[in-house]
Coordinates of C-alpha atoms (C1' of nucleotides) in Angstrom, one line a residue:
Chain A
X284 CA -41.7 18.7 42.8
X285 CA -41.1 20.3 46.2
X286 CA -40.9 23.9 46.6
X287 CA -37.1 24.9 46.8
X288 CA -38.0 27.9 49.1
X289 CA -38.5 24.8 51.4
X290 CA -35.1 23.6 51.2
X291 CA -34.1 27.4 52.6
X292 CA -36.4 27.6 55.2
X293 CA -37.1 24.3 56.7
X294 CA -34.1 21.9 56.1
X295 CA -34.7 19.5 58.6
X296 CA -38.7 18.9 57.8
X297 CA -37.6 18.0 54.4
X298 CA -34.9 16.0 55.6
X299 CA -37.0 14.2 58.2
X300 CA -40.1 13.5 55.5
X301 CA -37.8 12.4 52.3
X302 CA -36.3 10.1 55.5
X303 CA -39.7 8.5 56.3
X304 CA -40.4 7.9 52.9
X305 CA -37.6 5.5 53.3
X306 CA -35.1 7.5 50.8
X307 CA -32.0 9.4 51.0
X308 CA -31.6 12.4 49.2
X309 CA -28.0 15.1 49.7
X310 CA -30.0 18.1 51.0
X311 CA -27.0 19.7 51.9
X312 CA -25.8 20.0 48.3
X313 CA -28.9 20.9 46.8
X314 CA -28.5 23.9 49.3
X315 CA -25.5 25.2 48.5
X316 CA -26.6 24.9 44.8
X317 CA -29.3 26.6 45.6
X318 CA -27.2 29.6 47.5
X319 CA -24.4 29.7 44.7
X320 CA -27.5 30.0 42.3
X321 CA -28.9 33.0 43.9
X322 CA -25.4 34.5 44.1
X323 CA -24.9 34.5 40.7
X324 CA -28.4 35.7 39.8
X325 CA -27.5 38.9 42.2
X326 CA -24.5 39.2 40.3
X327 CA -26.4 38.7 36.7
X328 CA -29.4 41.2 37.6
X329 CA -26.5 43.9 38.3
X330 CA -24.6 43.5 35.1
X331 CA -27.8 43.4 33.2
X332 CA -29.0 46.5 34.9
X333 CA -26.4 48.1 33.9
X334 CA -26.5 47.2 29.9
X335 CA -30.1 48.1 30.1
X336 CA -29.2 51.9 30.9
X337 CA -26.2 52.2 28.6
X338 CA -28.1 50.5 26.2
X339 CA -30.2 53.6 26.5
X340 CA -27.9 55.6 26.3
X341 CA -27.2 54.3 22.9
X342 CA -29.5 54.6 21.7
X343 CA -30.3 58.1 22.5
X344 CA -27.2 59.1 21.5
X345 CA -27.7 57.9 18.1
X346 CA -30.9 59.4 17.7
X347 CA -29.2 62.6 19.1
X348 CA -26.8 62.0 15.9
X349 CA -24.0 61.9 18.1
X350 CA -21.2 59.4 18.4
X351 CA -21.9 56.2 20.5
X352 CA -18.6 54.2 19.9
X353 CA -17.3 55.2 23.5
X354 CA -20.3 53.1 25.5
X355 CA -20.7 50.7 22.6
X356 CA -17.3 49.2 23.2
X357 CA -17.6 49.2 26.8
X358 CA -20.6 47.6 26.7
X359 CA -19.0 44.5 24.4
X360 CA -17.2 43.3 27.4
X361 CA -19.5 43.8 29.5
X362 CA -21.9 41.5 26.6
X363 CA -19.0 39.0 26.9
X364 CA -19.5 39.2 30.8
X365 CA -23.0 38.6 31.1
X366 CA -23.1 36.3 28.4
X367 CA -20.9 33.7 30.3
X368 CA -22.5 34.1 33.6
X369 CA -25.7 33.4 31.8
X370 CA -24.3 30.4 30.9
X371 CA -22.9 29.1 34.5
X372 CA -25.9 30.3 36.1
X373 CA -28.0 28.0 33.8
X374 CA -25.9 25.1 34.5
X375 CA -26.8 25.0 38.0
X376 CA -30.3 25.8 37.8
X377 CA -30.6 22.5 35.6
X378 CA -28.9 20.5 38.1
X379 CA -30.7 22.0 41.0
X380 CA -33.8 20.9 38.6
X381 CA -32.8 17.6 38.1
X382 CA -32.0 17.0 41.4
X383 CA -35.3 17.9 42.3
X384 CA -37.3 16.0 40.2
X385 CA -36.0 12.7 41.9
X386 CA -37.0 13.7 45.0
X387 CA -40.5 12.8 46.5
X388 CA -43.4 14.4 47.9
X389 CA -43.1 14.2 51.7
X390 CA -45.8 12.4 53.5
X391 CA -48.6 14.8 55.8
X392 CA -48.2 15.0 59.4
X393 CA -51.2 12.8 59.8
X394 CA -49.5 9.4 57.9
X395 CA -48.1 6.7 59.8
X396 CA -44.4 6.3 60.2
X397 CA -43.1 3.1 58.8
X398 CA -41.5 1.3 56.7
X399 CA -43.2 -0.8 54.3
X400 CA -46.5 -2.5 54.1
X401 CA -46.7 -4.1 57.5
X402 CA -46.7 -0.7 59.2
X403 CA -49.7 -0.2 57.8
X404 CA -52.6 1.0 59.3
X405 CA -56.6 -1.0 59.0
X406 CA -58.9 2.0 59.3
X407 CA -62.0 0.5 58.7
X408 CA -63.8 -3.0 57.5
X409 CA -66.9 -3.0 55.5
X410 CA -69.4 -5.7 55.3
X411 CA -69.2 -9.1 56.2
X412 CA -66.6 -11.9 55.0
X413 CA -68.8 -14.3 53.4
X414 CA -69.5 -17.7 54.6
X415 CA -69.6 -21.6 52.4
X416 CA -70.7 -24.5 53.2
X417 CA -68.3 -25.7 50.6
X418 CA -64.5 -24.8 50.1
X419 CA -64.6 -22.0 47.6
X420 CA -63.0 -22.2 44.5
X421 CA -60.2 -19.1 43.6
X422 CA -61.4 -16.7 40.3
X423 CA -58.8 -18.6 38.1
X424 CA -61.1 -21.9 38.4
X425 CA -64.6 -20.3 38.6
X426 CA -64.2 -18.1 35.7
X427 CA -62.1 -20.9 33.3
X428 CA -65.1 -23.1 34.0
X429 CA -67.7 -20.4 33.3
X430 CA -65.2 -19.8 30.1
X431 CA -65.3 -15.8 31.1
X432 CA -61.4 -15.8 30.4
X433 CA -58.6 -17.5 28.5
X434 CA -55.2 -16.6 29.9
X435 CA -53.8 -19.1 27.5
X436 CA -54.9 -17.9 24.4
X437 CA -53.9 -14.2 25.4
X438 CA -50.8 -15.1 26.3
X439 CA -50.4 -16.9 22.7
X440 CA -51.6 -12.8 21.4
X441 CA -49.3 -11.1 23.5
X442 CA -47.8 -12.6 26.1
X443 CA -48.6 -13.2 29.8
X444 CA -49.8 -10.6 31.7
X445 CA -52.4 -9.8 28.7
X446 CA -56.1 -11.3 29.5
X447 CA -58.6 -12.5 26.5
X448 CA -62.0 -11.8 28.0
X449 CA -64.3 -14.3 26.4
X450 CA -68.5 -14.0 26.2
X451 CA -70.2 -13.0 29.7
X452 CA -66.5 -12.3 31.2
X453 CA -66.2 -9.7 28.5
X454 CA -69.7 -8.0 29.2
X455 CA -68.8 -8.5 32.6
X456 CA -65.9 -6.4 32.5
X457 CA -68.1 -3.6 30.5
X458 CA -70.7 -4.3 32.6
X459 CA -68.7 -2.9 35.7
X460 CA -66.6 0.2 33.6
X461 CA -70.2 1.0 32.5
X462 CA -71.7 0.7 36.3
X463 CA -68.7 2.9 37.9
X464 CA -68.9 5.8 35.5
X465 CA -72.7 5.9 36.1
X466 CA -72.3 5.9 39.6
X467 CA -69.8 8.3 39.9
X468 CA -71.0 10.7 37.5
X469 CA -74.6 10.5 38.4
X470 CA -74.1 10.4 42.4
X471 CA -71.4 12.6 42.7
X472 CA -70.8 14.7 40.0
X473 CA -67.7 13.6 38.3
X474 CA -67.6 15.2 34.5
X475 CA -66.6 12.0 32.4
X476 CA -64.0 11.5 30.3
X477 CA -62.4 9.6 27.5
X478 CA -58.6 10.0 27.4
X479 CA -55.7 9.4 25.2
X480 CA -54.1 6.3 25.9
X481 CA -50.7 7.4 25.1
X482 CA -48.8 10.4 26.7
X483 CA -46.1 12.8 25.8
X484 CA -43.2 12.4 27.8
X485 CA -44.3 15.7 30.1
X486 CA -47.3 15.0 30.6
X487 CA -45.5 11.8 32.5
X488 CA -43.5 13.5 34.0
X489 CA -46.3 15.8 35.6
X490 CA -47.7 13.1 37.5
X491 CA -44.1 11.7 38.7
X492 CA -43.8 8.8 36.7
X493 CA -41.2 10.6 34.8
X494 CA -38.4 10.9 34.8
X495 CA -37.7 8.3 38.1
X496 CA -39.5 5.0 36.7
X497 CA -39.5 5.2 33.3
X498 CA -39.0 1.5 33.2
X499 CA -42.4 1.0 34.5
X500 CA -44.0 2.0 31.3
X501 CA -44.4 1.0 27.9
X502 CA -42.9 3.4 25.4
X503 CA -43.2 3.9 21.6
X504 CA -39.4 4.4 20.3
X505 CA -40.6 5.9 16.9
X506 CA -42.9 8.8 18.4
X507 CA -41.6 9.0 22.0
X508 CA -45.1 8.4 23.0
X509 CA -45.8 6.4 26.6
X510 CA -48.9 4.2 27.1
X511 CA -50.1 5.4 30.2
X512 CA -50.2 3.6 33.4
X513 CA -53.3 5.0 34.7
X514 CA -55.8 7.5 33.2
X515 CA -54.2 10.3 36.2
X516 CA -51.4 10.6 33.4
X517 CA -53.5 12.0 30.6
X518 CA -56.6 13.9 33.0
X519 CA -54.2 15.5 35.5
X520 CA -52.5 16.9 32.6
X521 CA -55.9 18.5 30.9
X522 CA -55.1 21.5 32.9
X523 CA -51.5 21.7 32.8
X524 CA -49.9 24.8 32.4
X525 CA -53.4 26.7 32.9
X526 CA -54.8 28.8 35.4
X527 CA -58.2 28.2 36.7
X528 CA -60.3 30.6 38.7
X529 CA -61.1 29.7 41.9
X530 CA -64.9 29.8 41.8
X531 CA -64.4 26.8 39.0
X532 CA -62.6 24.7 41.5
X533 CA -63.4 21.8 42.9
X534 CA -62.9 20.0 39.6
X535 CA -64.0 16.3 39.3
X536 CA -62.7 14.4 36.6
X537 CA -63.8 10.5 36.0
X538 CA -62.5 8.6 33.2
X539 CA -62.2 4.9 32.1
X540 CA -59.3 3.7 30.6
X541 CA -57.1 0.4 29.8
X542 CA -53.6 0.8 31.8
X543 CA -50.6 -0.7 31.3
X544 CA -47.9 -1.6 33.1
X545 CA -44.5 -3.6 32.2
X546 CA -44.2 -4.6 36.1
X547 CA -40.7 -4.8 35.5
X548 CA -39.5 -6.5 38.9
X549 CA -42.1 -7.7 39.9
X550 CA -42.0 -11.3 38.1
X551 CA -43.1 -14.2 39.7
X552 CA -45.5 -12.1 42.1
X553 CA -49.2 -12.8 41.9
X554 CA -48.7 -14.3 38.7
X555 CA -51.8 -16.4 38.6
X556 CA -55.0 -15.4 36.9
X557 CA -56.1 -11.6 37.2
X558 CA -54.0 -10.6 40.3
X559 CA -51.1 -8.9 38.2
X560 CA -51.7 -7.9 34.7
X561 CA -49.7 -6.4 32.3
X562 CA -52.8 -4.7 30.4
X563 CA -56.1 -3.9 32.9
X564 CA -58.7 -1.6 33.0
X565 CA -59.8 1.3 35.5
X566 CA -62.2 4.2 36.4
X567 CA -59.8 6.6 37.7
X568 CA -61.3 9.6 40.1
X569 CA -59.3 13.0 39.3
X570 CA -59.6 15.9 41.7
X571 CA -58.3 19.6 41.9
X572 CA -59.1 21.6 44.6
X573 CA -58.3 24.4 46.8
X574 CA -55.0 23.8 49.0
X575 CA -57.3 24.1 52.1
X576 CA -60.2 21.8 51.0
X577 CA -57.3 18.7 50.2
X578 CA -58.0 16.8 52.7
X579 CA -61.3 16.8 53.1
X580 CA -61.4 16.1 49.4
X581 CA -59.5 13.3 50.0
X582 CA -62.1 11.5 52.5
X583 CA -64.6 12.0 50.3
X584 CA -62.8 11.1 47.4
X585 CA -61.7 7.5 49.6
X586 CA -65.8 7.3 50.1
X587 CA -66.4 7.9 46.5
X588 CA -64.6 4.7 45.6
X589 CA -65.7 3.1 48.3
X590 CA -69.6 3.2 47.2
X591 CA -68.6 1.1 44.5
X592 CA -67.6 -1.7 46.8
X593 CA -70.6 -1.3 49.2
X594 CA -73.1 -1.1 46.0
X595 CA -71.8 -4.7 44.8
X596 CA -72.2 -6.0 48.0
X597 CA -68.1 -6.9 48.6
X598 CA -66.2 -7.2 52.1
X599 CA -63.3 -4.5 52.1
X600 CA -61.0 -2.6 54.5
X601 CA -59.7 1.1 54.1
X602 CA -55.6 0.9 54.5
X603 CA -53.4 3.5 55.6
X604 CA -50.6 3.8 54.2
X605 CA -47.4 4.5 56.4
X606 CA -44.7 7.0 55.5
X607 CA -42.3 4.4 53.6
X608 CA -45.3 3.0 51.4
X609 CA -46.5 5.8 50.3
X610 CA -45.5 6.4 46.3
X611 CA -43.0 8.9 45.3
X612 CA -45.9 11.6 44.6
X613 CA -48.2 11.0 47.2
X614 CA -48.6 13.0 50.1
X615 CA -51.3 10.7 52.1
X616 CA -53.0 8.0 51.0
X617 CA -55.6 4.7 51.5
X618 CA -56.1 1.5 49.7
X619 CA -59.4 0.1 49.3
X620 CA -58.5 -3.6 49.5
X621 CA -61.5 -6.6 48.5
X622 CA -61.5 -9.5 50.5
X623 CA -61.2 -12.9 47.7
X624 CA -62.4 -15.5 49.5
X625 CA -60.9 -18.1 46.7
X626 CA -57.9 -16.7 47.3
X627 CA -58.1 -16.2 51.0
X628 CA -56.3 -12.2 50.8
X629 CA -56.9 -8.9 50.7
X630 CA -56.3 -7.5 47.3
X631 CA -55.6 -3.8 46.6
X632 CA -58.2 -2.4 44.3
X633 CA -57.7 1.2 44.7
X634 CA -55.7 3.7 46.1
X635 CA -56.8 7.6 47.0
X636 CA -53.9 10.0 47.4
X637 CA -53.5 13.8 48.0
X638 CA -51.2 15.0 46.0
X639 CA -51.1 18.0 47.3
X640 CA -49.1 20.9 45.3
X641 CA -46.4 18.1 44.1
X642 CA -48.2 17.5 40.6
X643 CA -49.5 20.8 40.1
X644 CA -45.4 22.2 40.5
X645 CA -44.5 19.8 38.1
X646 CA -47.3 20.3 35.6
X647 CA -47.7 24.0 36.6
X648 CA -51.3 23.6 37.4
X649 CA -52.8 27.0 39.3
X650 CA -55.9 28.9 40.0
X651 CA -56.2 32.3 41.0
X652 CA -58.0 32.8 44.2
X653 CA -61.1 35.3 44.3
X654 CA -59.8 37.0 47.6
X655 CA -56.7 38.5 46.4
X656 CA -56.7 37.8 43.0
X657 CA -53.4 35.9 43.3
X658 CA -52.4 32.7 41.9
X659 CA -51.4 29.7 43.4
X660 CA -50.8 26.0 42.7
X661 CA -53.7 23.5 43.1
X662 CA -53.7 20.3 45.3
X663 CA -54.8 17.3 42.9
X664 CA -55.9 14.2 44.5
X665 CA -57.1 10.9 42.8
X666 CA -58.2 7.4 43.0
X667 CA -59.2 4.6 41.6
X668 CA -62.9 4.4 41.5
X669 CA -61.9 1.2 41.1
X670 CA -59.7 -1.3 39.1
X671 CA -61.8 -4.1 36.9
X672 CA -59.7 -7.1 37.6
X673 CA -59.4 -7.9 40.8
X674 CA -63.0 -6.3 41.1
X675 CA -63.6 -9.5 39.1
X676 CA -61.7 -11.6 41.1
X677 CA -63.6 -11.1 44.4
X678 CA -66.9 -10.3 42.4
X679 CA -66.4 -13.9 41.2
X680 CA -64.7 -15.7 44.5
X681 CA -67.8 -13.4 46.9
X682 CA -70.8 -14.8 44.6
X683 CA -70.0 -17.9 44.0
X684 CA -71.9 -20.8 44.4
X685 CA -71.5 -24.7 45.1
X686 CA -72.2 -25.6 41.4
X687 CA -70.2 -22.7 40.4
X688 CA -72.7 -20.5 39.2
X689 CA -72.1 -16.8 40.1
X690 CA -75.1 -14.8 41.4
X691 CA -74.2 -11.7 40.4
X692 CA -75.7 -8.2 43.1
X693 CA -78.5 -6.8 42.2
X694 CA -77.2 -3.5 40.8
X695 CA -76.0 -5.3 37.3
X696 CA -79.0 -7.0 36.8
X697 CA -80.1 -4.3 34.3
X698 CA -76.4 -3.9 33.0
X699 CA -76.1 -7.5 32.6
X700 CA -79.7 -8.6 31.5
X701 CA -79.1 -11.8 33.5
X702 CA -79.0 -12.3 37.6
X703 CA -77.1 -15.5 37.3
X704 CA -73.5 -17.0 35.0
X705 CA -73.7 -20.2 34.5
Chain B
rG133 C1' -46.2 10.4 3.2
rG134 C1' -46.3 15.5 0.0
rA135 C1' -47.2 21.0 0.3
rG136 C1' -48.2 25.3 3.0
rA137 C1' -49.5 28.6 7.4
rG138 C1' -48.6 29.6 12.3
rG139 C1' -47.0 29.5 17.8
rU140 C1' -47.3 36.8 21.6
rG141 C1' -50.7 38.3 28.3
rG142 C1' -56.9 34.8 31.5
rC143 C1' -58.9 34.7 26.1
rA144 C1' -59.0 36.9 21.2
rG145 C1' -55.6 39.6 18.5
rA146 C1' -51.8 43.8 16.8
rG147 C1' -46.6 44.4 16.6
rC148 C1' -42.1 41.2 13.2
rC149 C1' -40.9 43.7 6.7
rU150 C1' -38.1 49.1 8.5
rG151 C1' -33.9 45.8 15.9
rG152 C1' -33.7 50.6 20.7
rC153 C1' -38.9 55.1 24.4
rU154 C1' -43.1 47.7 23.4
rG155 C1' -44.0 43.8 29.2
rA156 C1' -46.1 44.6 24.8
rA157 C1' -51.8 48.5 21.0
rU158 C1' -57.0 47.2 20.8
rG159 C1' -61.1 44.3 22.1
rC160 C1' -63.2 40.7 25.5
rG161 C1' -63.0 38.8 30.4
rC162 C1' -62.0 39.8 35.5
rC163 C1' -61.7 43.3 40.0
rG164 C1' -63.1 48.1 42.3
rC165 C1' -65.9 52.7 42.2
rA166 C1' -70.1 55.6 40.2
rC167 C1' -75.2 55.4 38.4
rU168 C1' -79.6 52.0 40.1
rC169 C1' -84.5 49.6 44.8
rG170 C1' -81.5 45.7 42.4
rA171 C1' -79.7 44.1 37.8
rA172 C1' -78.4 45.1 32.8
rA173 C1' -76.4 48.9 30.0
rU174 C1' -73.0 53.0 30.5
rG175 C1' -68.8 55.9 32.6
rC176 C1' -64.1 56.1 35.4
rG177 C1' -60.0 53.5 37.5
rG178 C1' -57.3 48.9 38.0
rU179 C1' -55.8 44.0 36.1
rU180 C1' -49.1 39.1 33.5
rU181 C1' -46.0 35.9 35.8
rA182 C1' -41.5 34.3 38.0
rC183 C1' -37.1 35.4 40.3
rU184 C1' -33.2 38.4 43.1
rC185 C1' -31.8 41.9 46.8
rC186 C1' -30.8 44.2 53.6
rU187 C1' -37.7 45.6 54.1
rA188 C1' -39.8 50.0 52.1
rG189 C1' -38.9 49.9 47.4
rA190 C1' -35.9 48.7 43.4
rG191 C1' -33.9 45.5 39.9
rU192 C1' -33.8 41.3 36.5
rA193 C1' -36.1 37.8 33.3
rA194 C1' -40.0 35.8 30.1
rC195 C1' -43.5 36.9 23.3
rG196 C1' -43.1 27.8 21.9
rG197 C1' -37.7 25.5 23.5
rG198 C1' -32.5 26.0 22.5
rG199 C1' -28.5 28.5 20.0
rG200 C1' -26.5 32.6 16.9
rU201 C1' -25.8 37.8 15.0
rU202 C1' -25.7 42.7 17.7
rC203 C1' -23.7 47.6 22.2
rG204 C1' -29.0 46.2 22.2
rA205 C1' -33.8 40.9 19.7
rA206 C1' -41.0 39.6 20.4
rU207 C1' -38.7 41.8 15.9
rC208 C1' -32.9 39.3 11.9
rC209 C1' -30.4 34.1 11.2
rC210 C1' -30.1 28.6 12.5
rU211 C1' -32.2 24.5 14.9
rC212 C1' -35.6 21.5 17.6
rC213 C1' -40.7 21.0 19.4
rC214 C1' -45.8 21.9 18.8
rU215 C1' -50.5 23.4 16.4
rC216 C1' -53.4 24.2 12.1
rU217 C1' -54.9 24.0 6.6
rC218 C1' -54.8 21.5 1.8
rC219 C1' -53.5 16.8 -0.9
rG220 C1' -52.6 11.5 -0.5
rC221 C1' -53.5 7.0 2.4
rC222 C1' -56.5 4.6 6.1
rA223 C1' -60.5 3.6 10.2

RNA sequence: GGAGAGGUGGCAGAGCCUGGCUGAAUGCGCCGCACUCGAAAUGCGGUUUACUCCUAGAGUAACGGGGGUUCGAAUCCCUCCCUCUCCGCCA
């Protein structure tokens, strides 16, 4: 949520950011909302003023014994008044509300301007793209053969989009949940934690998902319980409607969870194998910090997610996003995208956003600085620190081999107990 | 699923029966000052948030959400949500 003393002060930087996140949002009628609100608070604040002090007056005339029925009738219209304007006055502030709760964060100074994807920027390449004397087979084939996974059989459980991990592909996969929470609770001092799978409906709507894309998630009719879509849903929330002191902030959150997604719209993209799953798992990185130390915290929380990548050994680029593909709550963010040489692309494995105050407005999420003792909103930031299956995919495609065993990096040898699937 | 209790400030916890001088006692915490070489302890003072207005300053609102009764509601009534306890069922 933006702050609507923004929308009085500085119309046209709104305007200009909501433009280059691609979207179109009536400014000028949340304005004049805005300014008939105010008007009738003005208006309100008098009249109730005024009851206050008769009512006062009452009420020392009745302890006075003496006869109140002069002020008490004047004051009924007045009652009748106040109680109507209450009423408009609402009105508007829960359209000005809903208004604002469809419109997105704007982008930081620093982002790109674009439109989609191909705007883009590359700021950085890691490591090497690895090299075959064979042609390299995709994940799909290497981990069918190796039986790690059985797409079929899960899609007889639940549908496609829902992956059966079978033997070493299912240690695999808690091999590397295991591996990232160690890492990024031993190196960097993350506190772990295990979260609810399924949200109330504001604790969704603190993050943004709600109410704009509701379609995105899975929902429980019966309880009006979402499944989340990432683990930001249910740790951004832990301090929701709280205010922390500012000597407890940063805060560093890690958490595994399984995520789910209905990917409504997005049929018949990446559908093979582990690129696009309806059901995945994650180690999400959750930050809050000081409004000044965002965006430092966000480089570090991009590096963060990165030493996963450069631990297992895997060729990846840092991605800036441009202006029009950034997400509805992000202010700035990167992708960590994992080169798959089976499937010859870049696939997104994480993504690192400031957030700035846009969560912590909607979730009411503040901290009371030490200075001045006064309170103010948080910035939250987080990324994923990283996401397992298309980990998998170019942990798979990267160590393969021309007989199809996988060498797996050193760092899982202990997780693993083995150095080699075959 | 059945029965009951409860939701008040950063936290704990009064107030609700008997509506008005209660934005809310008290304690803890926090901030400042004093004492001290320093700290602890102690003493004194301060300490909710949001909004509105032409600033100073003033005013308004908020005791889980919404509605009602009333001149006036933290306090009475209705309703929804949430939390807890006991019983049952289950991992």
């Amino acid at each position: 949520m933006l702050s609507i003393t923004k929308f009085r002060t500085d119309p046209d930087l709104i305007a200009a950011g909501i433009l280059a996140k691609g979207e179109t949002v009536n400014i000028d009628e949340i304005i004049k909302l805005d300014e008939k609100y105010r008007n009738q608070v003005t208006e309100l604040n008098a009249m109730r003023a005024e009851r206050n002090q008769t009512s006062e007056q009452i009420a020392r005339q009745k302890r006075a014994g003496e006869d109140a029925s002069v002020a008490i009738k004047a004051m009924r219209e007045l009652s009748d008044k106040i109680k109507s304007t209450e009423l408009e006055t609402g009105d508007i502030l829960t359209e000005i509300n809903n208004k604002m709760e469809y419109i997105p964060n704007l982008p930081h100074k620093s982002v790109p301007r674009g439109q989609d994807a191909t705007d883009n920027v590359i700021v950085r390449e890691w490591g090497q793209e690895p090299e075959f004397d064979f042609k390299p087979l995709n994940h799909l084939q290497l981990g069918t053969d190796l039986e790690l996974f059985d797409f079929n059989r899960g899609a007889k459980i639940s549908g496609s989009g829902f992956p059966l991990y079978t033997g070493l592909g299912a240690k695999l996969e808690r091999v590397l949940i295991n591996f990232m929470l160690d890492q990024h609770v031993e190196n960097y001092g993350f506190l772990e934690i295990f979260p609810p799978f399924m949200t109330r409906r504001d604790s969704s709507r603190t993050t943004g998902q709600l109410p704009k894309f509701a379609e995105d998630m899975y929902h429980t009719d019966v309880d009006d319980l979402f499944l989340i879509p990432t683990a930001e849903v249910p740790v951004t929330n832990i301090h929701r409607d709280e205010i922390l002191s500012e000597t407890d902030l940063p805060k560093y959150y890690v958490a595994y969870s399984a995520c789910f997604r209905r990917e409504a719209g997005s049929y018949g993209k990446d559908t093979r194998g582990l690129l696009r799953l309806h059901q995945f798992n994650k180690v999400e990185l959750v930050k809050f910090v000081r409004p000044e130390d965002s965006y430092q915290e966000l480089e570090s929380l991009t590096a963060q997610a990165e030493s996963i990548l450069q631990k297992l050994g895997l060729h990846y680029r840092v991605v800036e996003l441009c202006s029009g593909d950034l997400s509805f709550s992000a202010a700035k963010c990167y992708d960590l995208e994992l080169w798959a040489p089976g499937e010859q692309k870049w696939l997104e494995v994480s993504s690192c956003s400031n957030f700035e105050d846009f969560q912590a407005r909607r979730g009411n999420i503040r901290y009371r600085r030490t200075a001045d003792r006064k309170v103010d909103f948080v910035h939250t930031l987080n990324g994923s620190g990283v996401a397992t299956p298309r980990l998998l995919v170019a942990l798979l495609e990267t160590y393969q081999t021309e007989d199809g065993t996988i060498i797996l990096p050193p760092v899982l040898h202990e997780y693993m107990g083995i150095r080699e699937i075959k």
